[in-house]
N, CA, C and O of each residue as an XYZ file, in Angstrom:
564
protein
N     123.938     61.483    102.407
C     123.758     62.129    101.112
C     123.050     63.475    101.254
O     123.519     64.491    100.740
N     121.602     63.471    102.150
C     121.342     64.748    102.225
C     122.126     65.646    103.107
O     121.814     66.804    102.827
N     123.001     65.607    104.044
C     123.833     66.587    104.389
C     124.793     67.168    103.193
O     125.178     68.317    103.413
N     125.083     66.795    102.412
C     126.397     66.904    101.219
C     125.913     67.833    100.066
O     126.523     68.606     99.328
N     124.389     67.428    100.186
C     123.690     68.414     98.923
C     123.227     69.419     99.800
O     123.255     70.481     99.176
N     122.793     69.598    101.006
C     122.721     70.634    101.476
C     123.978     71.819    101.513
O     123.884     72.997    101.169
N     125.408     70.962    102.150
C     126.507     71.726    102.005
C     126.596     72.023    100.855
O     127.059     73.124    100.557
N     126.186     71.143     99.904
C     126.548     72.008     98.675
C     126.000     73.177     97.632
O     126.370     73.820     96.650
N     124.421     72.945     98.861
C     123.825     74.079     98.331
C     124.044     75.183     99.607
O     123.150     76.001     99.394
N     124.575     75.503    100.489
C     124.947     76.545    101.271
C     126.434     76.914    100.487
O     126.458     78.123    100.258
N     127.411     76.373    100.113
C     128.601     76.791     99.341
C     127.992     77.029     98.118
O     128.879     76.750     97.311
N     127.021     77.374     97.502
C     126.426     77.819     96.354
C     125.948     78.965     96.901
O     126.684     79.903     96.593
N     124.981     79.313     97.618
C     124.467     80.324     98.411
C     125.526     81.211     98.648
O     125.544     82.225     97.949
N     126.697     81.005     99.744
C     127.545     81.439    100.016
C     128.482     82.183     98.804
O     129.129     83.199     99.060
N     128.479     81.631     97.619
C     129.602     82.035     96.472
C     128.873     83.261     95.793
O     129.448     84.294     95.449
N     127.353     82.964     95.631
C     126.945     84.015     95.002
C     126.507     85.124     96.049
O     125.969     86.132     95.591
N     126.625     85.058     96.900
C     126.469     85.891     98.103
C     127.424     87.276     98.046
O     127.249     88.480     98.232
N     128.719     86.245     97.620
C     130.436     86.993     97.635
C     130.466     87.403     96.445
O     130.854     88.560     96.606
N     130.315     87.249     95.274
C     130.031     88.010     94.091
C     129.407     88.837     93.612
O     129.707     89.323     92.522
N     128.272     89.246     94.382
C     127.418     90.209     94.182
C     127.570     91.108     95.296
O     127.618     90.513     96.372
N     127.667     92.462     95.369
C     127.735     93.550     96.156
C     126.226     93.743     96.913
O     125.277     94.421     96.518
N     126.328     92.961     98.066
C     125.103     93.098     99.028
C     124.965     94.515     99.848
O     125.927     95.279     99.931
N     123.662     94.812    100.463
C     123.646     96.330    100.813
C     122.595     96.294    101.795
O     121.729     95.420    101.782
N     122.657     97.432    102.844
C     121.986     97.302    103.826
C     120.990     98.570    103.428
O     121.604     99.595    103.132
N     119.769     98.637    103.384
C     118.619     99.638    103.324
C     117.894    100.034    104.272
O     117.408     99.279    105.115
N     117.789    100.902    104.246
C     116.899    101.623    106.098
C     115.530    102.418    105.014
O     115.557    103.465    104.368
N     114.519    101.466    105.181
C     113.357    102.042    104.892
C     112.669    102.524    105.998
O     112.524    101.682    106.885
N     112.000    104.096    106.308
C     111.630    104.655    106.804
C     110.045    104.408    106.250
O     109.619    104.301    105.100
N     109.570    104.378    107.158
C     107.839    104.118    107.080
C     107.017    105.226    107.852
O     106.629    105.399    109.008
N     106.946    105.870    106.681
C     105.871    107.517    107.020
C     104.272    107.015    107.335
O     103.522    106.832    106.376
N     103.898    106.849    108.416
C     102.699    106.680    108.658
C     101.760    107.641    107.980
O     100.885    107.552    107.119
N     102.510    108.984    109.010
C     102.244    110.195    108.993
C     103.223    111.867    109.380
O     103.976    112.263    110.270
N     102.725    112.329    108.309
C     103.788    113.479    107.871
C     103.454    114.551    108.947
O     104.500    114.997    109.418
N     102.283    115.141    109.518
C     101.775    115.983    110.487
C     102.111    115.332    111.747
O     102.378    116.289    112.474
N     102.255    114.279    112.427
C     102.505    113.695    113.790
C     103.865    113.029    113.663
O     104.190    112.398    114.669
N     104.890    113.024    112.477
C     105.731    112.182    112.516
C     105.792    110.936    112.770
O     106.657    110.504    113.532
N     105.079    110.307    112.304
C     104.489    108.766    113.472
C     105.576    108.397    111.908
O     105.087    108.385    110.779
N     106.825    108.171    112.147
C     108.136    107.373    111.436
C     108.237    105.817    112.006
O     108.285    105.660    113.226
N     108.269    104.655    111.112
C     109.010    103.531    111.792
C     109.645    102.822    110.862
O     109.228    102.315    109.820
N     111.243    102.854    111.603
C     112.265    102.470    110.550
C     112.568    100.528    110.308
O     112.789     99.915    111.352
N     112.561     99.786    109.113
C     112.488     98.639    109.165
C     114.176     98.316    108.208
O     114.119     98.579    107.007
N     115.188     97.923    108.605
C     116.299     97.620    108.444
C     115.924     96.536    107.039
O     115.011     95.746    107.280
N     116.476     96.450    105.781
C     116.470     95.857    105.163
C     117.715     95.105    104.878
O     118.416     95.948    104.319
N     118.499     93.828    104.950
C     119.952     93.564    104.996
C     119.943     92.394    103.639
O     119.081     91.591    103.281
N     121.293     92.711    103.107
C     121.493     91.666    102.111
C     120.432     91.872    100.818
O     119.595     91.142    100.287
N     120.823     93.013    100.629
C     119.641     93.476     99.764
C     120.750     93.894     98.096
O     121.698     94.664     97.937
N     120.195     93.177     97.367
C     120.774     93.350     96.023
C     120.416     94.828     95.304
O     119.289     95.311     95.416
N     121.444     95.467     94.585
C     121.182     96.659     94.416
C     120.479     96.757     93.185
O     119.420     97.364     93.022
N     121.281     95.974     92.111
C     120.786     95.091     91.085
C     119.072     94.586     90.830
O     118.622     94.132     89.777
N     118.501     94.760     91.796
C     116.612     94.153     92.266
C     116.436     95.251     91.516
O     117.034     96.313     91.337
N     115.086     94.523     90.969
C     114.158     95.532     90.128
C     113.259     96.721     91.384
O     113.309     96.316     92.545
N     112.666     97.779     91.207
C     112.307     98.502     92.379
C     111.128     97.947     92.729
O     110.889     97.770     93.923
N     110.303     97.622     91.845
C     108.726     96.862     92.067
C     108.747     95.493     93.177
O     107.886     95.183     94.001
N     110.372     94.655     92.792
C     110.568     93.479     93.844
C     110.831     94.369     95.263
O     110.248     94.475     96.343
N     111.887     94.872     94.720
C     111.871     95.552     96.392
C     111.042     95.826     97.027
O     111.045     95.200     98.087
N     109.503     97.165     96.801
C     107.977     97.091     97.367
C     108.108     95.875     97.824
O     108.347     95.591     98.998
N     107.933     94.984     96.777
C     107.263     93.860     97.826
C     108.103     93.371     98.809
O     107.582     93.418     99.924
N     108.999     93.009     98.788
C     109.844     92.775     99.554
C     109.613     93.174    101.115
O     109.496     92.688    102.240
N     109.629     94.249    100.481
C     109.315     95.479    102.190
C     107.950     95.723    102.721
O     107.771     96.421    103.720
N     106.889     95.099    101.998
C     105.750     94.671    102.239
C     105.722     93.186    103.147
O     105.260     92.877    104.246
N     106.494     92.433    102.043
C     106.371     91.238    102.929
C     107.122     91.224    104.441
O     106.789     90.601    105.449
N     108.212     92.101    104.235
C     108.714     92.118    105.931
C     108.512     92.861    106.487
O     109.238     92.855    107.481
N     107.536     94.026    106.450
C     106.381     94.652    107.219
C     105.434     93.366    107.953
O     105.147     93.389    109.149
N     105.071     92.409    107.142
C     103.974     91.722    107.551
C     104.682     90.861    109.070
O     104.125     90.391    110.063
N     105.988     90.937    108.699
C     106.439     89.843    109.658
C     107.497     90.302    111.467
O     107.803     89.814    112.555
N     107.680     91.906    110.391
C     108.491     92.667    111.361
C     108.087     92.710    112.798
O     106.914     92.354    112.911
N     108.661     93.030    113.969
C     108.005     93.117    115.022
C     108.239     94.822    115.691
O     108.971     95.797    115.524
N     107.221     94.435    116.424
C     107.202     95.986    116.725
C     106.596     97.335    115.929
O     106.590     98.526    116.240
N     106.024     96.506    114.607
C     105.223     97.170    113.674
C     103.993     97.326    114.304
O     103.540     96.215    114.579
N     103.142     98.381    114.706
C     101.629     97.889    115.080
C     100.382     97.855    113.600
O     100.704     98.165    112.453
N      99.311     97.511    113.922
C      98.873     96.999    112.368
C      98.190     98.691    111.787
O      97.180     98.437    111.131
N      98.327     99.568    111.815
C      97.669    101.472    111.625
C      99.309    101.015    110.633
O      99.304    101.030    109.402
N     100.311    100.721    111.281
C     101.523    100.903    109.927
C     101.834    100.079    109.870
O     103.022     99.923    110.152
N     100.984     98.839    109.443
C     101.559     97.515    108.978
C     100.811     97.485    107.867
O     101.309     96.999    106.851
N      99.422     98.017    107.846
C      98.218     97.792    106.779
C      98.143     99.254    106.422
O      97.065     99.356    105.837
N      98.697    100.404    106.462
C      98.750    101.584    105.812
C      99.117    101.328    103.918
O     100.013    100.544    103.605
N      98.473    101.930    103.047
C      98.853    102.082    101.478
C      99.979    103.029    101.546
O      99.927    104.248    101.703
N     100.822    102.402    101.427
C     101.937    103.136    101.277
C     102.441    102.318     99.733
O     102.651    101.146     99.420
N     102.507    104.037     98.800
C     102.700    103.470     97.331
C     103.870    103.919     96.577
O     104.030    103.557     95.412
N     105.302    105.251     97.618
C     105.993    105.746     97.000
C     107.095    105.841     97.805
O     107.084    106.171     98.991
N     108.067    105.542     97.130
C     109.247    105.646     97.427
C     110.495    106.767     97.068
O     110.807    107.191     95.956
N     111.120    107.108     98.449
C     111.737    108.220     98.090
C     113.598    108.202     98.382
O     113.734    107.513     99.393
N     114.209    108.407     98.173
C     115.446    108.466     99.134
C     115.602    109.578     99.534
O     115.566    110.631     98.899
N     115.906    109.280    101.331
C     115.936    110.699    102.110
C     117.278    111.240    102.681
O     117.458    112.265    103.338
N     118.515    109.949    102.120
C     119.805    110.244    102.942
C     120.494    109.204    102.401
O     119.954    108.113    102.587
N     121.681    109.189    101.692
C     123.054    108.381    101.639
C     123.814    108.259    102.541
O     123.674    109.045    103.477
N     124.630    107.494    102.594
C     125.719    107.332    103.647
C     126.918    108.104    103.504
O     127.534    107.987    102.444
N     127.403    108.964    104.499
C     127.763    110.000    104.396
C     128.239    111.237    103.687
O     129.286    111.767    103.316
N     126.875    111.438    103.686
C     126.293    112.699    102.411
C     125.452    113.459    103.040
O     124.811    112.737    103.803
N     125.110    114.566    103.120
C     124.226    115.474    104.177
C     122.940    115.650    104.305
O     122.306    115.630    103.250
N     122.405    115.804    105.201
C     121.168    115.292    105.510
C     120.213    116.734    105.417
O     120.491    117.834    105.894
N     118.852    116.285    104.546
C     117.958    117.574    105.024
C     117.797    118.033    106.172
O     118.245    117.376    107.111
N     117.166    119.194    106.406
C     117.001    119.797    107.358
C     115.606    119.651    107.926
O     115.208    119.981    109.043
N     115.017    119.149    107.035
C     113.433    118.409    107.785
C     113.340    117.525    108.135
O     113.553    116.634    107.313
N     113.009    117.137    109.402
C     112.743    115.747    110.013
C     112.273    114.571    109.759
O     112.528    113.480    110.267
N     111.396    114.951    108.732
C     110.446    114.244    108.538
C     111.004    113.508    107.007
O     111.082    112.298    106.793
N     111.339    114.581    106.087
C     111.498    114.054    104.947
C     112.027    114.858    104.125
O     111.707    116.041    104.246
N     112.938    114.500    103.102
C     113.345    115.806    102.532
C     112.607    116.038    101.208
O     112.612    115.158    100.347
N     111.924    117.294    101.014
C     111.358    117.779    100.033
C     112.264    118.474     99.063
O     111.637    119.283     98.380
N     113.144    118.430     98.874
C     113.840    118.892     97.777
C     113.872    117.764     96.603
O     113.641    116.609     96.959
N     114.179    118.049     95.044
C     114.507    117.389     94.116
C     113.942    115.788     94.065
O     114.642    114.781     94.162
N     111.847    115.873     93.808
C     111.418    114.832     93.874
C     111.824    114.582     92.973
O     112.705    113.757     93.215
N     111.738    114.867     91.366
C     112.421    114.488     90.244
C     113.004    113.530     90.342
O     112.460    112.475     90.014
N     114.238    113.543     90.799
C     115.639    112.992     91.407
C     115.239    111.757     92.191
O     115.462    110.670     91.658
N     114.790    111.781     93.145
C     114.709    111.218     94.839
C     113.604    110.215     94.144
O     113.922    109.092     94.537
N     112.776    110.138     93.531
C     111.381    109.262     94.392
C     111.858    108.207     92.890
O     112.293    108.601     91.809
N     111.607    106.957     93.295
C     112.332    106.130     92.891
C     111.439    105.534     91.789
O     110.233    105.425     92.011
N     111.858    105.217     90.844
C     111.089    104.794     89.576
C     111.150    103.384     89.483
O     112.104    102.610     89.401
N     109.847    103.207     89.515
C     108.812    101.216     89.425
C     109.930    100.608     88.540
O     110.339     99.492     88.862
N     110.493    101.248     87.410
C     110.814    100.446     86.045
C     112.420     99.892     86.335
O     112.892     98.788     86.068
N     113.036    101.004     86.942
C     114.324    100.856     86.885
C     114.655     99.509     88.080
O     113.832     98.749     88.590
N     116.409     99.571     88.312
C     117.093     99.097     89.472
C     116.813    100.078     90.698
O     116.247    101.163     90.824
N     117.596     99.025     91.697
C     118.105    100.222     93.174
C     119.054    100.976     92.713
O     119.136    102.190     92.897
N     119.943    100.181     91.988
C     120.956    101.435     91.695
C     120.597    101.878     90.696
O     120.460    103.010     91.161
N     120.184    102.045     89.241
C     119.782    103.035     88.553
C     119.128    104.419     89.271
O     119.420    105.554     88.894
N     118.217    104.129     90.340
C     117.935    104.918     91.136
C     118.447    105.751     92.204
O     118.121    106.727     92.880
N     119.498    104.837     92.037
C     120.861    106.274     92.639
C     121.019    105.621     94.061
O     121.428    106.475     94.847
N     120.833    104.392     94.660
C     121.291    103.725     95.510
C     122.136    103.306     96.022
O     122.784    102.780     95.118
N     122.823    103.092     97.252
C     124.181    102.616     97.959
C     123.818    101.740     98.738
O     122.708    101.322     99.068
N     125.143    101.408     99.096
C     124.975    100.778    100.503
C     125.226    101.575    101.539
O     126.210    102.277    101.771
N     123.602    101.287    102.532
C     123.548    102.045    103.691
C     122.953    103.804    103.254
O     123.315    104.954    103.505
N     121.623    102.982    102.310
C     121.032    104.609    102.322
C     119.722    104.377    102.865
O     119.184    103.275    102.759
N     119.104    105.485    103.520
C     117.968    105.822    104.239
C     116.808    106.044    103.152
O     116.944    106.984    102.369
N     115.717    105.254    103.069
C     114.548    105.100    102.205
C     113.055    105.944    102.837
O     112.568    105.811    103.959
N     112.740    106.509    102.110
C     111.049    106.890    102.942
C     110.251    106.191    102.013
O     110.468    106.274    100.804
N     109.038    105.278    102.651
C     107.919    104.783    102.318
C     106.596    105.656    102.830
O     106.458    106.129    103.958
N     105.945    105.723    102.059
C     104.850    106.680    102.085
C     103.941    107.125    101.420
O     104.445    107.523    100.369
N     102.567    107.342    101.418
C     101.935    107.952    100.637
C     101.337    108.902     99.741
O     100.372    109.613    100.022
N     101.995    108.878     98.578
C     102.317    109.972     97.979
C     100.937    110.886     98.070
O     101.276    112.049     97.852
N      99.812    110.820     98.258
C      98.867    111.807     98.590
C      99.269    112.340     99.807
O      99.491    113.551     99.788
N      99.397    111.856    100.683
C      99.795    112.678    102.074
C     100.973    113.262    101.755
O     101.134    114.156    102.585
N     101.699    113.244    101.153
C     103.220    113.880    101.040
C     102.993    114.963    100.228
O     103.496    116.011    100.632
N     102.262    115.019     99.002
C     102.086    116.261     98.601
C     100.799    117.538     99.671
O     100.854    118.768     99.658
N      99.694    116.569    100.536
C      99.683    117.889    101.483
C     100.471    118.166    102.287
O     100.219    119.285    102.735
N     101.463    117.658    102.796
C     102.474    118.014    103.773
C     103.264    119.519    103.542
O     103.405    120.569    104.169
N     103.802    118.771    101.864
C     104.423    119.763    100.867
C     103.875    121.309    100.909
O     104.499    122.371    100.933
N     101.913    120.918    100.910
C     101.460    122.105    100.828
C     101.880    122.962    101.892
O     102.515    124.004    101.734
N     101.434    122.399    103.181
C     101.824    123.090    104.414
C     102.595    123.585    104.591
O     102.515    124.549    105.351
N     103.979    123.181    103.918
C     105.076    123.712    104.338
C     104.868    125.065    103.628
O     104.838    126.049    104.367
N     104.743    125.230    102.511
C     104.974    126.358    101.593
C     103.925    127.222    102.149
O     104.155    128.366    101.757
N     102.939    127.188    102.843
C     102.125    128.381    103.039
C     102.613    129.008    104.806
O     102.087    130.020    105.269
């Protein structure tokens, strides 16, 4: 009996799996904007549909578990989210991050992934929005 309700809860799993448009996310984790200290954490099977606040956590909680994270960017406040690249759509010219059209780009608590202008297979920056606006400064002077 318990094998049968299990299968039948993996063919439940499985159905809504196939009905919903799943998506792969590449969150970029800005330690730091002056040393580039970047580390990218693959997010898979990620609903686009998620509120943005679940997602944070989300990517909090698999920070905690990721490997190869060391703990300077496992326990960093990182409070803002940006998109830095779609899937094949052109890429800034800064390494680090693209400063054009925060307006646009930095992703709003309230909405979806996709209200926020999300795909499958787009490149995310996590980071702290105080350090990102001195970065900003630097650049401009």
């Amino acid at each position: 009996m318990n094998l049968f309700v299990e299968l039948l809860k993996f063919r439940f799993r499985l159905a809504v799996s196939e009905s919903r448009e799943m998506s792969t996310i590449t969150v970029r984790l800005i330690r730091s904007f002056e040393h580039r200290n970047i580390r990218p954490v693959v997010m898979r099977n990620i609903d686009l549909d998620m509120n943005t606040e679940d997602f944070v956590k989300l990517v909090r909680d698999e920070m905690k578990v990721a490997s190869g994270l060391l703990p300077p960017v496992r326990n960093y406040d990182y409070d803002t989210m940006k998109v830095n690249h779609k899937a094949h759509k052109a890429k800034s010219n800064n390494p680090v991050i693209n400063v054009e059209d925060d307006d646009v780009l930095v992703l709003k608590p309230d909405r979806t992934l996709r209200e926020n202008g999300l795909e499958h297979e787009t490149e995310i920056s996590f980071f702290k929005m105080t350090d990102y606006e001195r970065y900003r400064a630097t650049l401009n002077n």
